[in-house]
mmCIF file of C-alpha atoms and ligand atoms in Angstrom:
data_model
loop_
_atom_site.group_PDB
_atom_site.id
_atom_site.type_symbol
_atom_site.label_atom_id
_atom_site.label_comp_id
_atom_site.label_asym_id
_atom_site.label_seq_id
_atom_site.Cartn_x
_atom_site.Cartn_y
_atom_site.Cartn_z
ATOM 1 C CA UNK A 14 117.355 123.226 105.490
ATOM 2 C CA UNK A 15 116.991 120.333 107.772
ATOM 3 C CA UNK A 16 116.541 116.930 106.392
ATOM 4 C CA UNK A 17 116.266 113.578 107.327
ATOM 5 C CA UNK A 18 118.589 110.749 106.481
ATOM 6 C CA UNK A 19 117.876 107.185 107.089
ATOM 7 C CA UNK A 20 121.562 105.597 107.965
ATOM 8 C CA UNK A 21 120.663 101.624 107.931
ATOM 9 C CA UNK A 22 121.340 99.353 110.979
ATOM 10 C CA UNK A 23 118.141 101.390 112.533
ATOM 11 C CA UNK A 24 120.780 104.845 112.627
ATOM 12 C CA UNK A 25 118.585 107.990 111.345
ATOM 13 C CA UNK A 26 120.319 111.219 110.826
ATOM 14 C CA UNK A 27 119.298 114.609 110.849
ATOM 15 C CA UNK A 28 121.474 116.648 108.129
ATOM 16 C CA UNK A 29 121.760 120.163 106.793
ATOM 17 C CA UNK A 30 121.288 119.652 102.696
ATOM 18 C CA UNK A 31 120.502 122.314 100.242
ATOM 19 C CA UNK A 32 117.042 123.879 99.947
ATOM 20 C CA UNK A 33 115.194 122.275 96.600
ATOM 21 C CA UNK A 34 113.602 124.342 94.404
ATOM 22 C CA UNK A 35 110.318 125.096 92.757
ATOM 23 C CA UNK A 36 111.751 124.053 89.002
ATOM 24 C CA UNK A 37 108.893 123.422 86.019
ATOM 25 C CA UNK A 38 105.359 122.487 86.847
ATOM 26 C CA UNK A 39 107.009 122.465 91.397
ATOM 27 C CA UNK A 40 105.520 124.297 94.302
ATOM 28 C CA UNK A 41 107.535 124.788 97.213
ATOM 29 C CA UNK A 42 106.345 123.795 100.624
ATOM 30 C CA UNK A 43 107.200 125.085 103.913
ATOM 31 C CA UNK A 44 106.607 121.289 105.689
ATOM 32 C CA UNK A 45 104.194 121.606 109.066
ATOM 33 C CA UNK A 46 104.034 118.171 109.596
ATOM 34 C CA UNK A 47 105.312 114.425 108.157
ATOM 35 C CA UNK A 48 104.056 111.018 108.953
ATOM 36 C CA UNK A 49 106.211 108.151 109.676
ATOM 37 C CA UNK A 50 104.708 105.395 108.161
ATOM 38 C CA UNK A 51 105.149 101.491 108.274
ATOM 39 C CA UNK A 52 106.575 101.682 104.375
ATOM 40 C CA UNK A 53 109.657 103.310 105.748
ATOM 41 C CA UNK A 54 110.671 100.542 108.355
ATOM 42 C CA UNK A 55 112.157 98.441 105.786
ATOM 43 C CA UNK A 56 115.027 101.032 104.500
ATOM 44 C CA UNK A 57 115.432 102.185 108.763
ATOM 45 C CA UNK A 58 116.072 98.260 109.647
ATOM 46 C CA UNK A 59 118.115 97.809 106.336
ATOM 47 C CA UNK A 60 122.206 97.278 105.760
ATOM 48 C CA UNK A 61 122.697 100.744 104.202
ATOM 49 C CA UNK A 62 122.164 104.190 104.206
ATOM 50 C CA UNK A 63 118.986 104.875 102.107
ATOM 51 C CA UNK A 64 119.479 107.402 98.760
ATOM 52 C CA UNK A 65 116.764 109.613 99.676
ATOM 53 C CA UNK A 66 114.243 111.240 102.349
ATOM 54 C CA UNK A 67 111.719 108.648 103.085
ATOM 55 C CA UNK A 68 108.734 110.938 104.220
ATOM 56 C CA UNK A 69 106.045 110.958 102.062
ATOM 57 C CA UNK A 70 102.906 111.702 104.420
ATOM 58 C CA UNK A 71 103.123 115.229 104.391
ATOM 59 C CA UNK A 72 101.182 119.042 104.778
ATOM 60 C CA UNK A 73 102.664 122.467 104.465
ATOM 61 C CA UNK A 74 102.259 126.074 103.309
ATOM 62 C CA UNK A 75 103.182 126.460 99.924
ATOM 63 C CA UNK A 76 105.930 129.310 99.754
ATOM 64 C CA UNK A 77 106.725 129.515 96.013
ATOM 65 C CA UNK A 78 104.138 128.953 93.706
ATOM 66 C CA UNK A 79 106.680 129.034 90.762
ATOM 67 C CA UNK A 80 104.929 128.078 87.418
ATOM 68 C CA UNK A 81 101.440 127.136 89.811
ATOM 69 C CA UNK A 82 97.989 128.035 88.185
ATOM 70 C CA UNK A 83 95.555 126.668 90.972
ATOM 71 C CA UNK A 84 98.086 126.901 93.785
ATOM 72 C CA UNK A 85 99.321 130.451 95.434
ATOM 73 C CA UNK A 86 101.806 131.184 98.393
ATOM 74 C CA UNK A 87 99.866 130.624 101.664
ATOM 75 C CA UNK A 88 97.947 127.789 100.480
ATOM 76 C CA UNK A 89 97.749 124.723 102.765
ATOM 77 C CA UNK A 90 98.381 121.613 101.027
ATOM 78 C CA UNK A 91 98.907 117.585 101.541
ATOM 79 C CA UNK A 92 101.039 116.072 98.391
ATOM 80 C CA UNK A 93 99.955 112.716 97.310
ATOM 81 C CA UNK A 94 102.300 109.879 97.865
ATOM 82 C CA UNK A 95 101.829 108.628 94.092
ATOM 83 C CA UNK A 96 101.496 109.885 90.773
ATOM 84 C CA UNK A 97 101.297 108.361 87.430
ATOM 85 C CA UNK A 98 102.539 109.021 83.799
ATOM 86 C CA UNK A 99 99.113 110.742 82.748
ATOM 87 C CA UNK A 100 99.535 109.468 79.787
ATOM 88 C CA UNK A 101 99.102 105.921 80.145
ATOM 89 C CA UNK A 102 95.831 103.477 79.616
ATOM 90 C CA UNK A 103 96.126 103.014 83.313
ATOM 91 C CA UNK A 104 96.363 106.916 83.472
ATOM 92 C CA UNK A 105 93.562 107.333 81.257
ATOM 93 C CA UNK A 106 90.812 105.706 83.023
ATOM 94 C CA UNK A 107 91.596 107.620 86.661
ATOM 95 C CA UNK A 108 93.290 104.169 87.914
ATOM 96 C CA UNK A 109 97.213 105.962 87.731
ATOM 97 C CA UNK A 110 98.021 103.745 91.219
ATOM 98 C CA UNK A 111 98.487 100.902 88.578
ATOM 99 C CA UNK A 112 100.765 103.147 85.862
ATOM 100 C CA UNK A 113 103.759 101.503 84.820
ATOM 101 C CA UNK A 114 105.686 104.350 85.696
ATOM 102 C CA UNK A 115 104.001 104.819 89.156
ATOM 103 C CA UNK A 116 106.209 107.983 90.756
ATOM 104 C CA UNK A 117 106.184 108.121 94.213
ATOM 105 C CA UNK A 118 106.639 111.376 96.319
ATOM 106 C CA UNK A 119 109.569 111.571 99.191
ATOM 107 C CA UNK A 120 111.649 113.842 100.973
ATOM 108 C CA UNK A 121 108.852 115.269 103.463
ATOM 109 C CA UNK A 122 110.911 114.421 106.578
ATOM 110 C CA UNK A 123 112.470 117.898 106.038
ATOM 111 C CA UNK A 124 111.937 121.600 106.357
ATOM 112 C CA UNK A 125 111.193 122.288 102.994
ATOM 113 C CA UNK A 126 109.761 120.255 100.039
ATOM 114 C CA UNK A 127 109.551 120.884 95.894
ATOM 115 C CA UNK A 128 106.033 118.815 94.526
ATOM 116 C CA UNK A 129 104.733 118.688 91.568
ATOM 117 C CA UNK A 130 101.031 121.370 91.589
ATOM 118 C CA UNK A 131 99.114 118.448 90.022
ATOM 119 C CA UNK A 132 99.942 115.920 93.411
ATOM 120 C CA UNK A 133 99.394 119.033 95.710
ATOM 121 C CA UNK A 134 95.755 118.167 97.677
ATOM 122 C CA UNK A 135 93.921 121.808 98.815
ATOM 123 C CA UNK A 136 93.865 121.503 102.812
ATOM 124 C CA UNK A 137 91.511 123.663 103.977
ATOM 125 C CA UNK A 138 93.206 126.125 106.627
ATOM 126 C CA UNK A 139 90.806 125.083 109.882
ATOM 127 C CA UNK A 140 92.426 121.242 109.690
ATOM 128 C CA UNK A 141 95.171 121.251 112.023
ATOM 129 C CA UNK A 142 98.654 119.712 110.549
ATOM 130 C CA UNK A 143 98.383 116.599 112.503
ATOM 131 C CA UNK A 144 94.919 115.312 110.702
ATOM 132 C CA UNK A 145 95.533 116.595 107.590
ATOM 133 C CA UNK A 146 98.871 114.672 107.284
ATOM 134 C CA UNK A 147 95.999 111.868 107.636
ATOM 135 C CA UNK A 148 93.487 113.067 105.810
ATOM 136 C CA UNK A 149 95.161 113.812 102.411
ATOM 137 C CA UNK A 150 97.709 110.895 102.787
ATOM 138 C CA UNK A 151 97.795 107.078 103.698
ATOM 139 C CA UNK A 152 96.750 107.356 106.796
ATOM 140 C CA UNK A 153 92.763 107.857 105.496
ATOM 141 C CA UNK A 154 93.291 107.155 102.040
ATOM 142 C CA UNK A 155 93.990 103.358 102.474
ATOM 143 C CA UNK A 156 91.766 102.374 104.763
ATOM 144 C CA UNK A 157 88.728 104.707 103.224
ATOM 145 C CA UNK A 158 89.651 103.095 100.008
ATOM 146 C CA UNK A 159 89.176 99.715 102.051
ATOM 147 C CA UNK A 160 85.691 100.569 102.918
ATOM 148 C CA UNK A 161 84.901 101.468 99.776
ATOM 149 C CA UNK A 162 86.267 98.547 98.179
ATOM 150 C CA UNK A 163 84.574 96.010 100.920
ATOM 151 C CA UNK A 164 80.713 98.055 100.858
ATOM 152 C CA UNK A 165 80.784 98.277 104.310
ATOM 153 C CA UNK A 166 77.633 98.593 106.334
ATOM 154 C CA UNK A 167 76.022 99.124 109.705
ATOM 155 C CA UNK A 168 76.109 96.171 112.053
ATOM 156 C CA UNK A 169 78.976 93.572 110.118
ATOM 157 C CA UNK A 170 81.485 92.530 112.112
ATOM 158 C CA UNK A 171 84.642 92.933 110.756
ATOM 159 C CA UNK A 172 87.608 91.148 111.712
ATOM 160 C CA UNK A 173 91.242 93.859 112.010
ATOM 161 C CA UNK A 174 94.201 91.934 111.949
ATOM 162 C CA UNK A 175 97.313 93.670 112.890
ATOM 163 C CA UNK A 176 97.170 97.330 114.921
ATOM 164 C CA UNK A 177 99.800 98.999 113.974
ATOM 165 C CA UNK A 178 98.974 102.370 112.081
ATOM 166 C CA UNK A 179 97.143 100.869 109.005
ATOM 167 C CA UNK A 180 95.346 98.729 111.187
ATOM 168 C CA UNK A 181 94.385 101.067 113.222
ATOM 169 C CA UNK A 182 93.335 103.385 110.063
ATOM 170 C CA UNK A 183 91.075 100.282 109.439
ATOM 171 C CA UNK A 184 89.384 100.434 112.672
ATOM 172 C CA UNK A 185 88.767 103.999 112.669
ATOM 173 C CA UNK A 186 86.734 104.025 109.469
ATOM 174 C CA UNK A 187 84.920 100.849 109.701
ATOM 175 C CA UNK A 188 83.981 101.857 113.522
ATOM 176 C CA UNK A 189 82.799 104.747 112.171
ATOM 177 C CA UNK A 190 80.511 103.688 109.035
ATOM 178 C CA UNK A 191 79.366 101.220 111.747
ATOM 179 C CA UNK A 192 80.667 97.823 111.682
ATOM 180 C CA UNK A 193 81.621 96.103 115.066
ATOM 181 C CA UNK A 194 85.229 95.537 115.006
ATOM 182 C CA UNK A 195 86.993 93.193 116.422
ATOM 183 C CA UNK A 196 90.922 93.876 116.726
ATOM 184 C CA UNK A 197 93.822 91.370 116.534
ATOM 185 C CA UNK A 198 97.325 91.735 117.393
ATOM 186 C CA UNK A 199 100.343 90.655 120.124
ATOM 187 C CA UNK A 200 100.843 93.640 121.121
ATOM 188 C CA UNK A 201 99.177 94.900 124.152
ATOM 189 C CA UNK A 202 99.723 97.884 124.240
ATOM 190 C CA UNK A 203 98.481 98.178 120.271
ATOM 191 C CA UNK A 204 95.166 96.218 121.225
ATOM 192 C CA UNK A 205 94.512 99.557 123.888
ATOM 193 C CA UNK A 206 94.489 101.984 121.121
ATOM 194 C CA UNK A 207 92.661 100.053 118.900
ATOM 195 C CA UNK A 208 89.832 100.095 121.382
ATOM 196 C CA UNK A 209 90.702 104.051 121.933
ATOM 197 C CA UNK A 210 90.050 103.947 118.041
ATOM 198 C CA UNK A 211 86.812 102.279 118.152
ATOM 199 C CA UNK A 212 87.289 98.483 118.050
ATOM 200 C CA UNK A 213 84.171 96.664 119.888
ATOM 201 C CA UNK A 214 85.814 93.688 120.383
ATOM 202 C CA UNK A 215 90.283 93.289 121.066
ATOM 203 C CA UNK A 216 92.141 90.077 120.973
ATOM 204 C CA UNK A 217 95.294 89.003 122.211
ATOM 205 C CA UNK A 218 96.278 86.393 119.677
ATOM 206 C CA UNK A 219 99.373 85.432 122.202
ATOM 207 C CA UNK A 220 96.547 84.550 124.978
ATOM 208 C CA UNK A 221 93.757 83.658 123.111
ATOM 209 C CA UNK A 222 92.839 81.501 119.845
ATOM 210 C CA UNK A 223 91.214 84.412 117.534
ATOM 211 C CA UNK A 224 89.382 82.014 115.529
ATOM 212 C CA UNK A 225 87.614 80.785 118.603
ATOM 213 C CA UNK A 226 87.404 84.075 120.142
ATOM 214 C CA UNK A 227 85.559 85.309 116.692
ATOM 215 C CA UNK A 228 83.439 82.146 116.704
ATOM 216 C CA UNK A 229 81.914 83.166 120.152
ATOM 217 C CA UNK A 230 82.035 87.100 119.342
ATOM 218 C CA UNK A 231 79.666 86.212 116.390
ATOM 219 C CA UNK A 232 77.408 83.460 117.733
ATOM 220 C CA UNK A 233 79.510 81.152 115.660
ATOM 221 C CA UNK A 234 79.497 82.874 112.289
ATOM 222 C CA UNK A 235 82.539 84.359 111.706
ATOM 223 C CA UNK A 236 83.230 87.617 110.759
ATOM 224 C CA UNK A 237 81.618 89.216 107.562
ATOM 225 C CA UNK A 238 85.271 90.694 106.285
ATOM 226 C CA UNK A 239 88.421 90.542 107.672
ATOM 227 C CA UNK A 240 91.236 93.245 106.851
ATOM 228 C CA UNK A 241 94.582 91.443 106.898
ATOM 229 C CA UNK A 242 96.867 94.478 107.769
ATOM 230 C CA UNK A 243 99.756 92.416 109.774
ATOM 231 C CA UNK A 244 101.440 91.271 106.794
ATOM 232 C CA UNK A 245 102.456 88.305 108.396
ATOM 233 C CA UNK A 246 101.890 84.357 106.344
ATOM 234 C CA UNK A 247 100.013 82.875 109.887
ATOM 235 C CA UNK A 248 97.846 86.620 110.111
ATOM 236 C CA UNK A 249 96.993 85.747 106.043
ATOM 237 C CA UNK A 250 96.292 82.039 107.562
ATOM 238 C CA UNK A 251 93.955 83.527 110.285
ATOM 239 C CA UNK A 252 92.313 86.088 108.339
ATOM 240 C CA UNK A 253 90.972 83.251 106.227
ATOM 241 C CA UNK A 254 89.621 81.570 108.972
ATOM 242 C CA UNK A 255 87.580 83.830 111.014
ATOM 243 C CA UNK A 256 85.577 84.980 107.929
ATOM 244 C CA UNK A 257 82.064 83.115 107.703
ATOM 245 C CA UNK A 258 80.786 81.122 104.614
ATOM 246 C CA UNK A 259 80.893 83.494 101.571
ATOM 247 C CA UNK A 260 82.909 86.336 103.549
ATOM 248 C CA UNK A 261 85.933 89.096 101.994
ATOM 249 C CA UNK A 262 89.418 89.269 103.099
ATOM 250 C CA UNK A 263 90.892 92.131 102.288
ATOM 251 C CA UNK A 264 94.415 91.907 101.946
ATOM 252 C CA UNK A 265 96.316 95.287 102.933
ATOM 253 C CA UNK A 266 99.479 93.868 104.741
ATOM 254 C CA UNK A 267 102.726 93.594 102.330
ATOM 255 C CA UNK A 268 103.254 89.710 102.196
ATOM 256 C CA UNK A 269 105.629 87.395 100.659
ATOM 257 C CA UNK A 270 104.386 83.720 100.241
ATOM 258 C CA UNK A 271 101.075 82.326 101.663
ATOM 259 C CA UNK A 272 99.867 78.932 101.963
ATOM 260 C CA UNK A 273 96.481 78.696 100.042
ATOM 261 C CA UNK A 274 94.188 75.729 99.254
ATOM 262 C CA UNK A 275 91.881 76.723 96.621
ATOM 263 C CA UNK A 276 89.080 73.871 97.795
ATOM 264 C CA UNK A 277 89.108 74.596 101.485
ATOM 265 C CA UNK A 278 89.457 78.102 101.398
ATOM 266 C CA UNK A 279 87.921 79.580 98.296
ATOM 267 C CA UNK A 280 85.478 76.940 96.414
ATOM 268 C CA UNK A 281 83.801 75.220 99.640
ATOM 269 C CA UNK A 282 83.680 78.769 102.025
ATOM 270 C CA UNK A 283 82.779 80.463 98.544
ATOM 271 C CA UNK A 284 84.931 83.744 99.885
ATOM 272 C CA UNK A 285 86.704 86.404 98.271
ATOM 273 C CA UNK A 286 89.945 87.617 98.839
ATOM 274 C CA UNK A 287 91.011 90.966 97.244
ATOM 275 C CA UNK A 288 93.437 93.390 97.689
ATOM 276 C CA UNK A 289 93.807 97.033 97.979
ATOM 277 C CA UNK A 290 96.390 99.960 97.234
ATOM 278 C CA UNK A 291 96.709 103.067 97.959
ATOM 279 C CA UNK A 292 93.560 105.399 97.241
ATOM 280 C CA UNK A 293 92.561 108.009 94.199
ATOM 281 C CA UNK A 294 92.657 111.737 94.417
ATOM 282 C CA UNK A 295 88.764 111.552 93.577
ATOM 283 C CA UNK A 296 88.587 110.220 96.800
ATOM 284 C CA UNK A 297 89.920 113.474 98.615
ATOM 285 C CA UNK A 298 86.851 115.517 98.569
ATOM 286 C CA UNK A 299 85.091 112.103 100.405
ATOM 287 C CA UNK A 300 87.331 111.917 102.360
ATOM 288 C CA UNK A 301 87.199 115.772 103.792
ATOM 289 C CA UNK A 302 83.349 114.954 104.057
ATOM 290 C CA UNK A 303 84.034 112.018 106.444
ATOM 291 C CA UNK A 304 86.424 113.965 107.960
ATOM 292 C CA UNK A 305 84.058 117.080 108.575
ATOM 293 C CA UNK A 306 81.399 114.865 110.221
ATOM 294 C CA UNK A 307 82.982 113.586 112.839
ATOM 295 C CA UNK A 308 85.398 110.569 111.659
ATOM 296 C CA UNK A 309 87.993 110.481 114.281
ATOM 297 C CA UNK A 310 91.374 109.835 112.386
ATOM 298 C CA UNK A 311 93.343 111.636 114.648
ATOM 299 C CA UNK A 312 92.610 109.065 117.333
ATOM 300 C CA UNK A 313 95.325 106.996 116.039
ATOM 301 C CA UNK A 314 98.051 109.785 116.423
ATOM 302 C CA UNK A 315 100.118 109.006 119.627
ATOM 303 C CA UNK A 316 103.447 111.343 119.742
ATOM 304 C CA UNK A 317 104.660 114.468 117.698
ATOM 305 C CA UNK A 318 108.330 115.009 117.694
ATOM 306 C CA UNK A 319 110.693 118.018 116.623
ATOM 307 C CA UNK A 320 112.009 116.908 113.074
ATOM 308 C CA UNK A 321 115.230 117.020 114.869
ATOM 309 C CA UNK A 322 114.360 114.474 117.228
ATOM 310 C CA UNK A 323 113.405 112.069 114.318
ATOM 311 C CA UNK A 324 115.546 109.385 115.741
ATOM 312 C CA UNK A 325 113.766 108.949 118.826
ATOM 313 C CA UNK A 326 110.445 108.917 116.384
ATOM 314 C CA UNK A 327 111.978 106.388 114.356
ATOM 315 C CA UNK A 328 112.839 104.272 117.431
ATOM 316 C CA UNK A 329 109.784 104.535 118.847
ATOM 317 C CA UNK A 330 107.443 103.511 116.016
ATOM 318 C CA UNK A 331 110.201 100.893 115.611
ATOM 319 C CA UNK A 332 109.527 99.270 118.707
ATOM 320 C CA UNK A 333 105.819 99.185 118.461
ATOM 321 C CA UNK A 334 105.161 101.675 121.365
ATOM 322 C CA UNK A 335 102.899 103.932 119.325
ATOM 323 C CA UNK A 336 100.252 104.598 116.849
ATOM 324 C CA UNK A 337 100.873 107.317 113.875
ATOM 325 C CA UNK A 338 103.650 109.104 114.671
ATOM 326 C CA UNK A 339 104.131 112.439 113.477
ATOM 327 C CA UNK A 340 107.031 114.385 113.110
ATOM 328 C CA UNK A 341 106.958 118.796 112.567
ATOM 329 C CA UNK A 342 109.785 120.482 111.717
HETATM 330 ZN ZN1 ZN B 427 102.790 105.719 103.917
HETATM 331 ZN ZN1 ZN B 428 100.442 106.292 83.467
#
């Protein structure tokens, strides 16, 4: 089968490898469509070749059911991007995202992939492979998992910062449960999706102060919440700033090193910041629900390219000329 290998120095290869196999409690999936996500930019910009497949945002037909109980050949699945131990405290109270042996799925950039049955999500066969990749992986799981961790309701405005694809996530599903969202990035051409996706309000950090330009959006309050999902120290910096008195940030955005001051920004603004990662299998079936009623993930999907073109995905997403970028073998 076809798979794809992720050189370093921003090289991606497309390679013949063996096909794996269904072996112990593995399906095997016939791959209809893979997700390049954000996660995978660090190993495509990095100084060497990466040991394994990337993907992990992923739906298929599941051609060998092997040892499967619940699963059978035909079935449409997505396959988590995590796992725990199961046998763990962390494990035992649902929360496996925080099991010290955390396993994470890869190798869906390919033709083929083996996955655990337990990890394999039920995709029911009217989706179409583009939003389900969505809707059983990251792409709806993180930000729904947001909005469930922030209580979002009708009429907040809530501050985005950073549109690439888990911004953009973001401002889907808080558009949707009904908060006014106002967008902030660099890039231009980002800031025109995110209003595609639903954002009220876009800013253009390079041409405009966003902490005034929140100040007048909300008569001088700030914004209720603000998602931080640019990962950047001065997008931490701002997210801090536009909330109001008493308002979340909700960090999403990998960081390194922040500059905090305790008074000024938590005891005398009395906020919350908080974090998020990942989302739960028990959120699935919520999820589909959302999905079902009209909550337009899709919107942030911007190209589809043969698996055999995956270096001109790669490039692409790279360069910051796109939204979700999906790739179907
Ligand atoms: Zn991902
Ligand atoms: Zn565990």
């Amino acid at each position: 089968m076809l798979s794809v290998k992720l050189l370093g120095h921003e090289r991606v290869a497309v390679r013949e490898v063996p096909d794996p196999e269904p072996r112990g409690d593995r399906v095997l999936i016939q791959v209809k469509a893979s997700g390049v996500c954000g996660s995978e930019m660090g190993s495509y910009r990095g100084a060497s070749e990466h040991p394994s497949n990337t993907g992990h945002e992923v739906v298929g037909v599941v051609v060998d059911a092997g040892n499967a109980t619940r699963l059978n050949v035909g079935d449409h699945v997505g396959v988590h991007a995590v796992w725990g131990c199961g046998d763990c405290r962390w494990c035992g109270v649902g929360q496996y995202t925080h099991c010290p042996d955390l396993r994470h799925s890869g190798g869906a950039h390919a033709e083929m992939l083996s996955a655990p049955e337990h990890v394999c999500l039920r995709l029911p066969k009217d989706v179409p492979w583009d939003d389900g990749v969505l809707v059983t992986g990251d792409g709806m799981g993180v930000p729904y998992r947001v909005s469930q961790r922030l209580g979002t309701v009708g009429g907040e405005f809530v501050c985005v910062t950073g549109a690439g694809p888990v911004g953009l996530g973001n401002v889907i599903v808080q558009s949707y449960l009904g908060a006014e969202v106002i967008a902030v990035d660099i890039n231009p051409y980002r800031l025109e999706l995110a209003q595609a996706c639903g954002a009220a309000h876009t800013i253009d950090a390079r041409e405009t102060d966003p902490v005034e330009a929140v100040q007048d959006i909300t008569s001088g309050a700030g914004a209720d919440k603000c998602i931080e999902a640019a990962g950047k120290p001065e997008t931490f910096r701002m997210a801090l700033d536009v909330v109001r008195k008493a308002g979340v940030v909700m960090v999403v955005g990998e960081q390194s090193l922040v500059e905090l001051n305790p008074s000024r920004d938590l005891i005398h603004s009395d906020a919350t910041i908080m974090g998020s990662l990942y989302y739960h299998y028990s959120d699935y079936p919520a999820m589909l629900d959302l999905y079902r009623r009209g909550l337009p993930i899709g919107d942030m999907i911007t190209h589809r390219f043969p698996l055999t073109d995956a270096a001109a995905a790669f490039r692409l997403f790279a360069d910051g000329r796109a939204g979700k970028v999906i790739l179907e073998p």
